[in-house]
CSV table of C-alpha atoms in Angstrom, one decimal:
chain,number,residue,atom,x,y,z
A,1,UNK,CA,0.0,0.0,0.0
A,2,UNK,CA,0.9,3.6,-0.2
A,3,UNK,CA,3.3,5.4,2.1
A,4,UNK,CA,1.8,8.6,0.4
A,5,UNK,CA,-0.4,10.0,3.2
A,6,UNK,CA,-1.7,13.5,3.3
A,7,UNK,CA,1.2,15.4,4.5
A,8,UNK,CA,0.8,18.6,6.2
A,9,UNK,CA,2.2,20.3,3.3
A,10,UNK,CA,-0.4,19.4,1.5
A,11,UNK,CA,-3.0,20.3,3.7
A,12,UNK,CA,-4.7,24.4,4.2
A,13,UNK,CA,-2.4,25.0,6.8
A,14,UNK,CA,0.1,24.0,4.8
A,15,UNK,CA,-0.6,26.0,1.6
A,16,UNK,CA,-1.3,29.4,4.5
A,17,UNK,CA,2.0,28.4,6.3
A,18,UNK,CA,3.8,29.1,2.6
A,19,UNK,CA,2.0,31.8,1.3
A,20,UNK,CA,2.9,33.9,5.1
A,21,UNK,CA,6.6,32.7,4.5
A,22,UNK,CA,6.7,33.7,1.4
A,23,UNK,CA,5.1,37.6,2.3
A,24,UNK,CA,7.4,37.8,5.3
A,25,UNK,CA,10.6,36.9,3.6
A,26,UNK,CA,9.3,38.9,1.0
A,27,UNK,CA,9.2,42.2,3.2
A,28,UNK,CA,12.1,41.0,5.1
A,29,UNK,CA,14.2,41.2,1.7
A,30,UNK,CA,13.2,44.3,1.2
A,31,UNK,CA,14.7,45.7,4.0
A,32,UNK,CA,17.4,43.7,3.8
A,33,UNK,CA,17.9,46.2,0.2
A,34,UNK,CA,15.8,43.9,-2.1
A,35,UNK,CA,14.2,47.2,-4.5
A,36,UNK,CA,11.1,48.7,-3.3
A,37,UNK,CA,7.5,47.0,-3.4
A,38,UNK,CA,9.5,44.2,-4.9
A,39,UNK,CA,11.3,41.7,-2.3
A,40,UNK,CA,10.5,39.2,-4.7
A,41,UNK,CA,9.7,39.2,-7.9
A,42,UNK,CA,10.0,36.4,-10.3
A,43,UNK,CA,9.4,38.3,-13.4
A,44,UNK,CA,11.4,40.9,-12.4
A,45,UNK,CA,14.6,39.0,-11.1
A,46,UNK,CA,14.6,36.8,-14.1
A,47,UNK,CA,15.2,40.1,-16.1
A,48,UNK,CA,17.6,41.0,-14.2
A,49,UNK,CA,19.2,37.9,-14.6
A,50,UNK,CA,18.7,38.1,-18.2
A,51,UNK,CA,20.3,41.8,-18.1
A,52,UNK,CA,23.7,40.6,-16.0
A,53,UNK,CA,24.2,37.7,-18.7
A,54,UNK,CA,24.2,40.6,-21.2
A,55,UNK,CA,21.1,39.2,-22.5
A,56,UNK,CA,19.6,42.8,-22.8
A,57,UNK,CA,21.0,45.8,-22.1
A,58,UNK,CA,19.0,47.7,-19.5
A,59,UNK,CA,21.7,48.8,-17.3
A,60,UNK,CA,19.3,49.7,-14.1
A,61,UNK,CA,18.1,46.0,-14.3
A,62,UNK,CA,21.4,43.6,-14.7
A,63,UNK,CA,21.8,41.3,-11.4
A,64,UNK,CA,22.0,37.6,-11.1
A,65,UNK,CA,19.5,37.2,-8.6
A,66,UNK,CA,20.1,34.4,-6.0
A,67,UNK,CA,16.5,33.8,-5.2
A,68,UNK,CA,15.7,32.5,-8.5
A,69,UNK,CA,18.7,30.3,-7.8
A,70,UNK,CA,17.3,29.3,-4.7
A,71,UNK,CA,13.7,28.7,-6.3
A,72,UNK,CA,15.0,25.6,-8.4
A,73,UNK,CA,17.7,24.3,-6.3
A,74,UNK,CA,15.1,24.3,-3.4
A,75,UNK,CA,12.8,22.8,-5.0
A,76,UNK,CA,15.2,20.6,-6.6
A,77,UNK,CA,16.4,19.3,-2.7
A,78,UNK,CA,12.3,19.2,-1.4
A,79,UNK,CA,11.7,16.7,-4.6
A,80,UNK,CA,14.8,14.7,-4.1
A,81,UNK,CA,13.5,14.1,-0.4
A,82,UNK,CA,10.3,13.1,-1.0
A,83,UNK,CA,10.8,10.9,-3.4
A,84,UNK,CA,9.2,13.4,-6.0
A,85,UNK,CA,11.9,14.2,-8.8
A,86,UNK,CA,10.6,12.9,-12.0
A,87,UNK,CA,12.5,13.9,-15.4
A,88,UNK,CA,9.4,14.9,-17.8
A,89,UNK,CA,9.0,16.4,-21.1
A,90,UNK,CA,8.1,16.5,-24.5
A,91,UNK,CA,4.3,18.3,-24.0
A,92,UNK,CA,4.4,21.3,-27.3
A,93,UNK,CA,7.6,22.8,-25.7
A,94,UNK,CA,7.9,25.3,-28.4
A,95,UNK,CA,4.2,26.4,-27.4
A,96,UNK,CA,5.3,26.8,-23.9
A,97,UNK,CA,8.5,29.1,-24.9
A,98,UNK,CA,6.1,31.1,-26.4
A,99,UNK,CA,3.8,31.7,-23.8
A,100,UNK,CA,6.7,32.0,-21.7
A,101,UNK,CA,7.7,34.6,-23.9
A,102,UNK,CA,4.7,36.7,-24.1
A,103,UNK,CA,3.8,36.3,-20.0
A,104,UNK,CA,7.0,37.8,-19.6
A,105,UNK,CA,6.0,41.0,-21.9
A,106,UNK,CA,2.9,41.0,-20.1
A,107,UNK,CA,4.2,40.9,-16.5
A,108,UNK,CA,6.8,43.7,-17.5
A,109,UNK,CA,4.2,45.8,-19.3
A,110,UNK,CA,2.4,45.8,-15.9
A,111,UNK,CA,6.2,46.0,-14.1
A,112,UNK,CA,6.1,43.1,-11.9
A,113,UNK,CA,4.6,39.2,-11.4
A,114,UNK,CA,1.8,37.8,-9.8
A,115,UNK,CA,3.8,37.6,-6.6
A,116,UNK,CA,5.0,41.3,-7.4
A,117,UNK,CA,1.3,42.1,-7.8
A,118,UNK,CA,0.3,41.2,-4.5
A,119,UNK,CA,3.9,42.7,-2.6
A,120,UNK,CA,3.1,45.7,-4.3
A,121,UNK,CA,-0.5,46.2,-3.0
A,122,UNK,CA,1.0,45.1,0.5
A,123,UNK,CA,3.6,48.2,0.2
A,124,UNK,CA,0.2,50.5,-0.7
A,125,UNK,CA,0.5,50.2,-4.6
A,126,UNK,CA,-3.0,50.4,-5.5
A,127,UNK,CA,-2.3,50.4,-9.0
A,128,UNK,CA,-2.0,47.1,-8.1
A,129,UNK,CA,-5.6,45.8,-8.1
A,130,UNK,CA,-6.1,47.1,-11.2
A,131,UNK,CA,-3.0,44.3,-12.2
A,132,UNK,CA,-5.3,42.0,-10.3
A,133,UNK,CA,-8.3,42.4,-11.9
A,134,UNK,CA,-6.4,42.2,-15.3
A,135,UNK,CA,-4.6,38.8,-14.2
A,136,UNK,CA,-7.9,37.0,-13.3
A,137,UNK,CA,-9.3,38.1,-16.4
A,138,UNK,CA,-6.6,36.5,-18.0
A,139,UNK,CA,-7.0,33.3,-16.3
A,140,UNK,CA,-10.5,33.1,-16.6
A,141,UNK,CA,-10.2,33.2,-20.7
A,142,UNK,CA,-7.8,30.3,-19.4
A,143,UNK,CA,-10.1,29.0,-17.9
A,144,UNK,CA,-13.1,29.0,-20.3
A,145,UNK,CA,-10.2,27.3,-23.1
A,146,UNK,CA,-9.4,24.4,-20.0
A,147,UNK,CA,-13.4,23.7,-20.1
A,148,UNK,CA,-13.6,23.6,-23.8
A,149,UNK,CA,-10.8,20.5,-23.7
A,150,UNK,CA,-7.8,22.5,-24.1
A,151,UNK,CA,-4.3,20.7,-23.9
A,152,UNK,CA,-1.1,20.8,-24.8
A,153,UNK,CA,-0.8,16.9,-24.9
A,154,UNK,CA,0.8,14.6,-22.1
A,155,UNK,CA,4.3,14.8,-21.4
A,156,UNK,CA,6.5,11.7,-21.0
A,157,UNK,CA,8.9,10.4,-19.0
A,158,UNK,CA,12.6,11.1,-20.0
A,159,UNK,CA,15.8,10.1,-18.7
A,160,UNK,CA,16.5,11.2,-15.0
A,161,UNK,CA,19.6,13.5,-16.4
A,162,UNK,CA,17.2,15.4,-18.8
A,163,UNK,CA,15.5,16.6,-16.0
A,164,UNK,CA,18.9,17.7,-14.1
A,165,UNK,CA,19.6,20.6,-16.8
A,166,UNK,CA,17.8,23.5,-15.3
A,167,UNK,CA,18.9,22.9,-11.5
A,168,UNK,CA,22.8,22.6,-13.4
A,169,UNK,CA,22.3,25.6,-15.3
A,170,UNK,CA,20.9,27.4,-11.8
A,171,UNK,CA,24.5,26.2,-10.4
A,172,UNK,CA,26.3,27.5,-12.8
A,173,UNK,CA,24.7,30.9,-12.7
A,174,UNK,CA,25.2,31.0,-8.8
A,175,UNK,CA,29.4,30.2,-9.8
A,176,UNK,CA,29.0,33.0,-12.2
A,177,UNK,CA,27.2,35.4,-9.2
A,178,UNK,CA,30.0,34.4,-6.7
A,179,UNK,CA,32.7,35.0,-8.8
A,180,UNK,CA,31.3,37.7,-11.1
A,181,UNK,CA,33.9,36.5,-13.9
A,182,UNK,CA,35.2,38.6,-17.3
A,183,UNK,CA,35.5,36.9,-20.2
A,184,UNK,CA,37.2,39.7,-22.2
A,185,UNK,CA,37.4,43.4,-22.6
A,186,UNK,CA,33.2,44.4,-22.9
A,187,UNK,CA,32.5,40.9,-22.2
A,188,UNK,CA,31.9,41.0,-18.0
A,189,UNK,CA,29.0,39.5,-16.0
A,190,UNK,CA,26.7,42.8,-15.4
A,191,UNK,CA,25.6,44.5,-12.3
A,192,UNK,CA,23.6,47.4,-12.5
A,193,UNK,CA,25.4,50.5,-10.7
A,194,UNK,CA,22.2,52.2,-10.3
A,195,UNK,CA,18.3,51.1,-10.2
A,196,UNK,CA,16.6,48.0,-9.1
A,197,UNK,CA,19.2,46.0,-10.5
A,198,UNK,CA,21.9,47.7,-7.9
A,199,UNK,CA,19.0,47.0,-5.3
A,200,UNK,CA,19.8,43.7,-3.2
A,201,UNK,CA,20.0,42.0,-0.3
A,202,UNK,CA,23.0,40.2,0.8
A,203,UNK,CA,24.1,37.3,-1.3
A,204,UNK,CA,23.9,34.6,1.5
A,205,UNK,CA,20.6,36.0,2.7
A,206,UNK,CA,18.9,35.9,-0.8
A,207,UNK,CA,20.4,32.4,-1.9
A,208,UNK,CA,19.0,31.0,1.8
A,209,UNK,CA,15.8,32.7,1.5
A,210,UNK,CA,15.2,31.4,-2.1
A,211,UNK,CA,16.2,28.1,-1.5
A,212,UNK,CA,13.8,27.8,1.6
A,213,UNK,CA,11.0,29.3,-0.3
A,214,UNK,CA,12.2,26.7,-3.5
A,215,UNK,CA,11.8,23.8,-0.9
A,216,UNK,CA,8.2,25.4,0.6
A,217,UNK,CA,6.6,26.0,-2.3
A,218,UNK,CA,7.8,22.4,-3.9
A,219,UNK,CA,6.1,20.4,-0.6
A,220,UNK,CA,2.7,22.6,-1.0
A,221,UNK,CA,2.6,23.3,-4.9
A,222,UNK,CA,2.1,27.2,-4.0
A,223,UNK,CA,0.7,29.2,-7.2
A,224,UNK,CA,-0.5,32.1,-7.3
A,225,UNK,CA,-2.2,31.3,-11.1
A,226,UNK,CA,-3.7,28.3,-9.6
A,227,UNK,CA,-5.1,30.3,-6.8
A,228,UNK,CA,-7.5,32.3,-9.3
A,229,UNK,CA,-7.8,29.4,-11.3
A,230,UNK,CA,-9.2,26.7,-9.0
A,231,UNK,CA,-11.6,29.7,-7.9
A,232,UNK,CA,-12.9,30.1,-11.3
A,233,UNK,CA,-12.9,26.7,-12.3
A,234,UNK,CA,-14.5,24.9,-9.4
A,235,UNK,CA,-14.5,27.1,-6.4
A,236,UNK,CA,-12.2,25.6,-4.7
A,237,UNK,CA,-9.9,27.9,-2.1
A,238,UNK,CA,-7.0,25.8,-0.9
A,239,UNK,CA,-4.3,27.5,-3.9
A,240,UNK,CA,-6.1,31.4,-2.9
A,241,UNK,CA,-5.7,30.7,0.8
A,242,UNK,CA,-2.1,30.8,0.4
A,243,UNK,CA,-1.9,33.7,-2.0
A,244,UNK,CA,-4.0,35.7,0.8
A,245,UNK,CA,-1.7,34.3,3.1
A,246,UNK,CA,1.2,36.2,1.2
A,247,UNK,CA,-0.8,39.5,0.8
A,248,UNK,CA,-1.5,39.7,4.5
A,249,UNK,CA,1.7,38.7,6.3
A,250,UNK,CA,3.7,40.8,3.6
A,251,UNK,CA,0.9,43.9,4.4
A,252,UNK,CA,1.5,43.3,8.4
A,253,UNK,CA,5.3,43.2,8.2
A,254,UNK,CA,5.5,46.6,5.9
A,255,UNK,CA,3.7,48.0,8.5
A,256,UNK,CA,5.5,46.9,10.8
A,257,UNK,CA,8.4,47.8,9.3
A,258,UNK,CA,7.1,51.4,7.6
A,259,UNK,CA,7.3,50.0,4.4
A,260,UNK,CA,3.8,51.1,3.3
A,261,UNK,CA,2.7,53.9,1.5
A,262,UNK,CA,-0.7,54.3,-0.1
A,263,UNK,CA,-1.5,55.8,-3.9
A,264,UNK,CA,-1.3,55.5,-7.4
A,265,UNK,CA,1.3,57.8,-8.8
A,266,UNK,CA,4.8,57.5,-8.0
A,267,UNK,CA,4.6,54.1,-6.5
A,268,UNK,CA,8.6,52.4,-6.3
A,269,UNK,CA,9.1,50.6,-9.8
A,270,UNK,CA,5.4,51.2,-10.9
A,271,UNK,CA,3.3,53.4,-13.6
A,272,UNK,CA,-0.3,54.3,-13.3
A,273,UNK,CA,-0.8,53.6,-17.0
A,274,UNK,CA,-4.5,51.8,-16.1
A,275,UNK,CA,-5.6,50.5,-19.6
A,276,UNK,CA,-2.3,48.8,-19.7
A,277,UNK,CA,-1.1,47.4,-15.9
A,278,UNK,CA,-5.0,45.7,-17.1
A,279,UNK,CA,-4.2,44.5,-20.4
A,280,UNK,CA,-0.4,43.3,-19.8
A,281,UNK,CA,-1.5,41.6,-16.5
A,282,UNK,CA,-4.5,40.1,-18.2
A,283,UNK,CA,-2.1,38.9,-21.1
A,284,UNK,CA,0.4,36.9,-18.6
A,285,UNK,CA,-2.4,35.3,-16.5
A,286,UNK,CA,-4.0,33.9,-19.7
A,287,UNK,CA,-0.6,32.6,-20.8
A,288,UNK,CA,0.3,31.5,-17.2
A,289,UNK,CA,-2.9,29.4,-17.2
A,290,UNK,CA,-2.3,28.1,-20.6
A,291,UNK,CA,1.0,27.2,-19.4
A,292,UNK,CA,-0.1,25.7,-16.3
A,293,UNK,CA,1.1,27.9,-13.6
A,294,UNK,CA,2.7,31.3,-12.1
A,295,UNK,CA,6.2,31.9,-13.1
A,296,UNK,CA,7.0,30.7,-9.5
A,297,UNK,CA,5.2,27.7,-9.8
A,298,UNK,CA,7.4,26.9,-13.2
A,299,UNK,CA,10.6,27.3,-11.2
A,300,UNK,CA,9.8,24.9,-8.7
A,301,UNK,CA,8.1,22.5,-11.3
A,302,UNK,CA,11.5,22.3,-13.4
A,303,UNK,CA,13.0,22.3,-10.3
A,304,UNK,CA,11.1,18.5,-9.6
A,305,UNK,CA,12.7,17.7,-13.2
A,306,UNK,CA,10.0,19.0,-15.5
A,307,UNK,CA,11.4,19.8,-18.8
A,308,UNK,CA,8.2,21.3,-20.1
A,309,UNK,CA,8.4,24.0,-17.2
A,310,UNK,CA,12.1,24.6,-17.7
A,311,UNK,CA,11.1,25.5,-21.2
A,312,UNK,CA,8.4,27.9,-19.8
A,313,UNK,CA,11.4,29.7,-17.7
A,314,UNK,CA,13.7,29.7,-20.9
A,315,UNK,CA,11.2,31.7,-22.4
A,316,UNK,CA,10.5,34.1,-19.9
A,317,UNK,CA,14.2,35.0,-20.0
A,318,UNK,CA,14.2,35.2,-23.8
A,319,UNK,CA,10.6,37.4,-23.5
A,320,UNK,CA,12.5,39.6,-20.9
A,321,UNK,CA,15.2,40.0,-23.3
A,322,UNK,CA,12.9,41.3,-25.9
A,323,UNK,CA,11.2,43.1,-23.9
A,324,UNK,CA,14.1,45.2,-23.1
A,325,UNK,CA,15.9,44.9,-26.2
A,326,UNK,CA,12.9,46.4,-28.4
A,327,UNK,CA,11.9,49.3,-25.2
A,328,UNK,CA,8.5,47.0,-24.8
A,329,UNK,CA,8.4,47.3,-20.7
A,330,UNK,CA,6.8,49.4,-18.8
A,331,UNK,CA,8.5,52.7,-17.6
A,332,UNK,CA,8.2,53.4,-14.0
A,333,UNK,CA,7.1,56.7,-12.7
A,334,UNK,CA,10.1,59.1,-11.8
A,335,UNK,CA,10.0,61.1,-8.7
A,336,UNK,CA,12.3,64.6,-8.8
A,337,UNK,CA,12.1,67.4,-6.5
A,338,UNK,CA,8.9,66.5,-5.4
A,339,UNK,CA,6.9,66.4,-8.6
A,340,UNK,CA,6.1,62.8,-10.0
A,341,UNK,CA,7.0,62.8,-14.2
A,342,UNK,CA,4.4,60.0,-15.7
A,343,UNK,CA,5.7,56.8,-17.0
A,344,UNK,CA,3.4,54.5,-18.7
A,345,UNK,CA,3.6,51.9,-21.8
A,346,UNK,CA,5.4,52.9,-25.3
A,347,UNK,CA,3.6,52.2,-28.7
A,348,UNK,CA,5.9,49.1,-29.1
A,349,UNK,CA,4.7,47.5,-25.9
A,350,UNK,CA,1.3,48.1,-26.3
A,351,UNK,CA,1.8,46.5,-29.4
A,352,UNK,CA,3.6,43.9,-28.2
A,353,UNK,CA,0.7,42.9,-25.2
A,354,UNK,CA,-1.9,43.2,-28.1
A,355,UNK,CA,0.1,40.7,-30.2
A,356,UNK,CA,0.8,38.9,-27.3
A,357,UNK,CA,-2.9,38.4,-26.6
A,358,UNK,CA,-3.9,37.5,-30.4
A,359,UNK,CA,-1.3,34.9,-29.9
A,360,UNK,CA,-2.4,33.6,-26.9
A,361,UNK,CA,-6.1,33.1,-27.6
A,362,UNK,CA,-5.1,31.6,-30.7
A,363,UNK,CA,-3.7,28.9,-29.2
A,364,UNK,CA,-6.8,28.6,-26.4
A,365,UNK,CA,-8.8,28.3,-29.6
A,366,UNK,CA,-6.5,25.9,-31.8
A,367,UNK,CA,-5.1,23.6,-29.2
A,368,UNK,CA,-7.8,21.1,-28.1
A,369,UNK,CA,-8.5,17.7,-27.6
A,370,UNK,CA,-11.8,16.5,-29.2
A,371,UNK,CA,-14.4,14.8,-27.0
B,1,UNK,CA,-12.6,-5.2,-8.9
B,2,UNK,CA,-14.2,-4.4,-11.9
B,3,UNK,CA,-14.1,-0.4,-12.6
B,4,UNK,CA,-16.9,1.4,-14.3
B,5,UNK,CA,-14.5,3.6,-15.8
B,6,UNK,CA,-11.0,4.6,-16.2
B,7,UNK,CA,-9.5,7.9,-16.1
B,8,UNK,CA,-5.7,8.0,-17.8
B,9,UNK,CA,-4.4,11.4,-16.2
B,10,UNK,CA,-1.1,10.5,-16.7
B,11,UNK,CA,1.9,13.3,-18.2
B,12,UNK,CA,-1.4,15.9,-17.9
B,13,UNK,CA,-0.4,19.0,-16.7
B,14,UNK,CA,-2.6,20.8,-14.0
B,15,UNK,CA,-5.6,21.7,-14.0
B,16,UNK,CA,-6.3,18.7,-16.7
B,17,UNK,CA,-6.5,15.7,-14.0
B,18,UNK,CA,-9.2,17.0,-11.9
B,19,UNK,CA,-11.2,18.3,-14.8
B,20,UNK,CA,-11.0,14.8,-16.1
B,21,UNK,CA,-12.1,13.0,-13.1
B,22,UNK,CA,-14.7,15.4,-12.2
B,23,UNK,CA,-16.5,14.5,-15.3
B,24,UNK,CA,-16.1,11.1,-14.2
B,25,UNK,CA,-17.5,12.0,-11.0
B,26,UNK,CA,-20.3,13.9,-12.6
B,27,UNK,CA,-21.3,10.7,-15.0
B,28,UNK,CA,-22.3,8.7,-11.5
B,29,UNK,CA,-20.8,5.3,-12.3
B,30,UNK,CA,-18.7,4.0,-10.0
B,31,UNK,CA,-15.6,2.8,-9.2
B,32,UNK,CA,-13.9,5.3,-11.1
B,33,UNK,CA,-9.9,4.1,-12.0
B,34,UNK,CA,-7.5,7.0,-11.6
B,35,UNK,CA,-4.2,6.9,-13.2
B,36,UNK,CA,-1.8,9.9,-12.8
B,37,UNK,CA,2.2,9.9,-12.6
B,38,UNK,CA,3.1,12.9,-10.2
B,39,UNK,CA,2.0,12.8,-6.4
B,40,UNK,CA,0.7,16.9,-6.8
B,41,UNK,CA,-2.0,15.1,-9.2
B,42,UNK,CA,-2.5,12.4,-6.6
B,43,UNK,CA,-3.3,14.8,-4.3
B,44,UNK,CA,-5.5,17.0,-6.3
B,45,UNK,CA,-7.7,14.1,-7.1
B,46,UNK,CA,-7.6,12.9,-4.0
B,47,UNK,CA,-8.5,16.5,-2.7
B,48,UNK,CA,-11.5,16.7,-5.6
B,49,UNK,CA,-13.1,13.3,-4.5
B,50,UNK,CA,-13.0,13.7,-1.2
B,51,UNK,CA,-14.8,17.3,-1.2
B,52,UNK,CA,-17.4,15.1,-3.3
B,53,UNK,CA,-17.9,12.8,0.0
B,54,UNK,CA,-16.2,9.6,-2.0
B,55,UNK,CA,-13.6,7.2,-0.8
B,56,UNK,CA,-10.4,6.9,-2.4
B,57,UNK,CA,-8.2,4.0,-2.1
B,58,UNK,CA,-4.6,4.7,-3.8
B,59,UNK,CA,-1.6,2.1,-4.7
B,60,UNK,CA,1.3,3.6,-5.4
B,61,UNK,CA,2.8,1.8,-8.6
B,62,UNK,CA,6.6,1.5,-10.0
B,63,UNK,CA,5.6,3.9,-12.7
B,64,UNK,CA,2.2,5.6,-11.3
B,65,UNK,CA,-0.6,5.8,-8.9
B,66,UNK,CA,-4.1,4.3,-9.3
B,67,UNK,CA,-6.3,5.7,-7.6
B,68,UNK,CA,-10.1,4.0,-6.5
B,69,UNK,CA,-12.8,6.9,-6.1
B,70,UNK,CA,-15.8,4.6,-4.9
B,71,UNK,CA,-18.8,5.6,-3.2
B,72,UNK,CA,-19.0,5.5,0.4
């Protein structure tokens, strides 16, 4: 018989205990000089990561960000103890890079991830519902393609090394933080000298909060996707009761720390652009729910030795690239000498979130299963 | 035991499982056969079925889980 009993991870303690982690830590790395509103972001860090590999060449957002790190190698160690690593693959992974792509145009149209979404309400961004209300939109056009038979087909089980690539690659890209190595004249990992991407906590401290937070999330599938989804689809709360979870402990320990301040213009790292924090948000929760999860959720999945996933995070990192490379992201509001200068979305990038969304209904409407 | 019907959830990603096996659930014939690969859709089905007051039996397999939603 099975040994696989209910485990307390698994349970809605569990999935409250993670989500309240995940807000503290959150708010925690903040003060600990994570940027502003943004103690975590998945979106966000895996831009920056994309920016110090030279990827793009936004110089305020170029860090190799340790969390991320931690994410997979966390989840890596929580599969590897439970008897949970599986190596999987092979379900429409160039579907998947896409809509990791165009999540991560959304999310930086908007400036910031599901997770960011709900740290940045908790620091008093109240631009931030309105990113919200766009992402469940967006998942529930997921949704109604998941009740019309949408798939992306099974995936299969692949050698136990296949599914070791994206935890390697997360090593090698902690070697390359540590070490911070150049290759030739022009040719250095870069760090950002000003801007979010000079923003961080120390190294140690963001590797050991990741990695716990990689293990957490592994043992009580946290996703903050999932949370909206499971609402929409069948009402069910476990998945949201974590999400709240994250909202209120990160709210309660910016207060308690003086870390929140309410408004909508001039926010840390955030534009009050409306039509668009709705529309870019709404664009990476429908591709998050095609895809089968928050960009979190992918890191700890590939982390358990899901290819597909790892895919999903490879083309996040390419989207983020694009993003920057073609000026496609959202500008953040500047605050001088008191008077707050506008940012917003450029042409390109509301272009880009339109075409993102063609694309991603497209596939809702193209990719399912008869019967 | 003869099953009434059998749900392959295996390689699905999430959601897909659950929807599967609530239709099952939803058709009314029972024992339903589960079959999924990871233990996040064991516990999602297991999670689904029992909200719908149904007892589930699961053996853990080399490859999978089967999982027996029957009624109570």
């Amino acid at each position: 018989m099975s040994e696989r009993r209910p485990s307390f991870f698994a349970s809605r303690w569990g999935i409250i205990a993670a989500g309240a982690g995940i807000g503290l830590i959150a708010a925690c790395l903040q003060r600990a000089g994570n940027p502003p509103n943004m103690g975590i972001c998945v979106a966000c860090f895996e831009r920056d990561t994309a920016g110090a590999l030279g990827l793009h060449r936004a110089t305020p957002a170029q860090y190799i960000r340790p969390e991320i790190i931690g994410f997979v190698l966390g989840a890596f160690g929580a599969a590897l103890a439970f008897r949970e690593y599986r190596a999987r693959s092979g379900s429409a992974p160039i579907v998947r890079f896409v809509l990791g792509m165009f999540a991560m145009i959304g999310a930086l149209a908007f400036l910031g991830c599901p997770w960011r979404a709900l740290l940045r309400l908790a620091g008093g961004d109240l631009n931030a519902l309105l990113g919200i209300a766009g992402l469940a939109a967006g998942i529930a056009a997921g949704v109604f393609f998941l009740k019309a038979g949408y798939s992306l087909g099974r995936s299969s089980r692949t050698y136990p090394a296949a599914g070791l690539i994206l935890p390697i690659l997360s090593m090698g890209l902690l070697l390359l933080r540590i070490f911070m190595p150049r290759f030739g004249d022009g040719a250095p990992i870069f760090a950002s000298a000003s801007g979010p991407g000079s923003l961080h906590a120390p190294l140690l401290l963001s590797l050991a909060a990741g990695l716990a937070i990689g293990f957490v999330a592994q043992r009580t599938r946290f996703c903050t996707m999932g949370a909206v989804r499971d609402i929409i689809l069948m009402r069910d709360t476990h998945l949201a009761s974590g999400a709240a979870a994250l909202l209120a402990a990160a709210f309660v320990a910016n207060l308690a720390l003086g870390q929140v301040h309410f408004g909508f213009a001039g926010q840390p790292i955030a534009h009050s652009d409306s039509l668009w924090i709705v529309l870019g948000m709404a664009l990476a929760g429908l591709a998050f729910a095609l895809a089968g999860g928050c960009p979190g959720r992918q890191l700890f999945l590939a982390g358990e030795g899901d290819g597909d996933a790892a895919i999903f995070v490879v083309g996040m990192i390419a989207g983020a690239a694009t993003a920057h490379n073609f000026a496609l992201a959202g500008i953040p509001d500047k605050v001088a000498g008191g008077a707050v200068q506008a940012g917003g979305l450029t042409g390109a990038g509301q272009a880009a979130v339109v075409i993102g969304l063609v694309f991603s209904l497209a596939i809702g409407f193209t990719m399912r299963e008869k019967g | 035991m003869n099953v009434a019907r059998t749900v392959d959830a295996r390689g699905l990603s999430c959601p897909q499982p659950v929807i599967l096996v609530r239709k099952a659930i939803e058709a009314g014939e029972f024992p339903i056969e589960v079959l999924v690969e990871t233990v996040t859709s064991l516990e999602n089905v297991r999670r689904t079925a029992e909200k719908a007051d149904l007892r589930v039996e699961v053996e853990e397999r080399e490859d999978d889980f089967r999982i027996l939603i029957e009624k109570p």
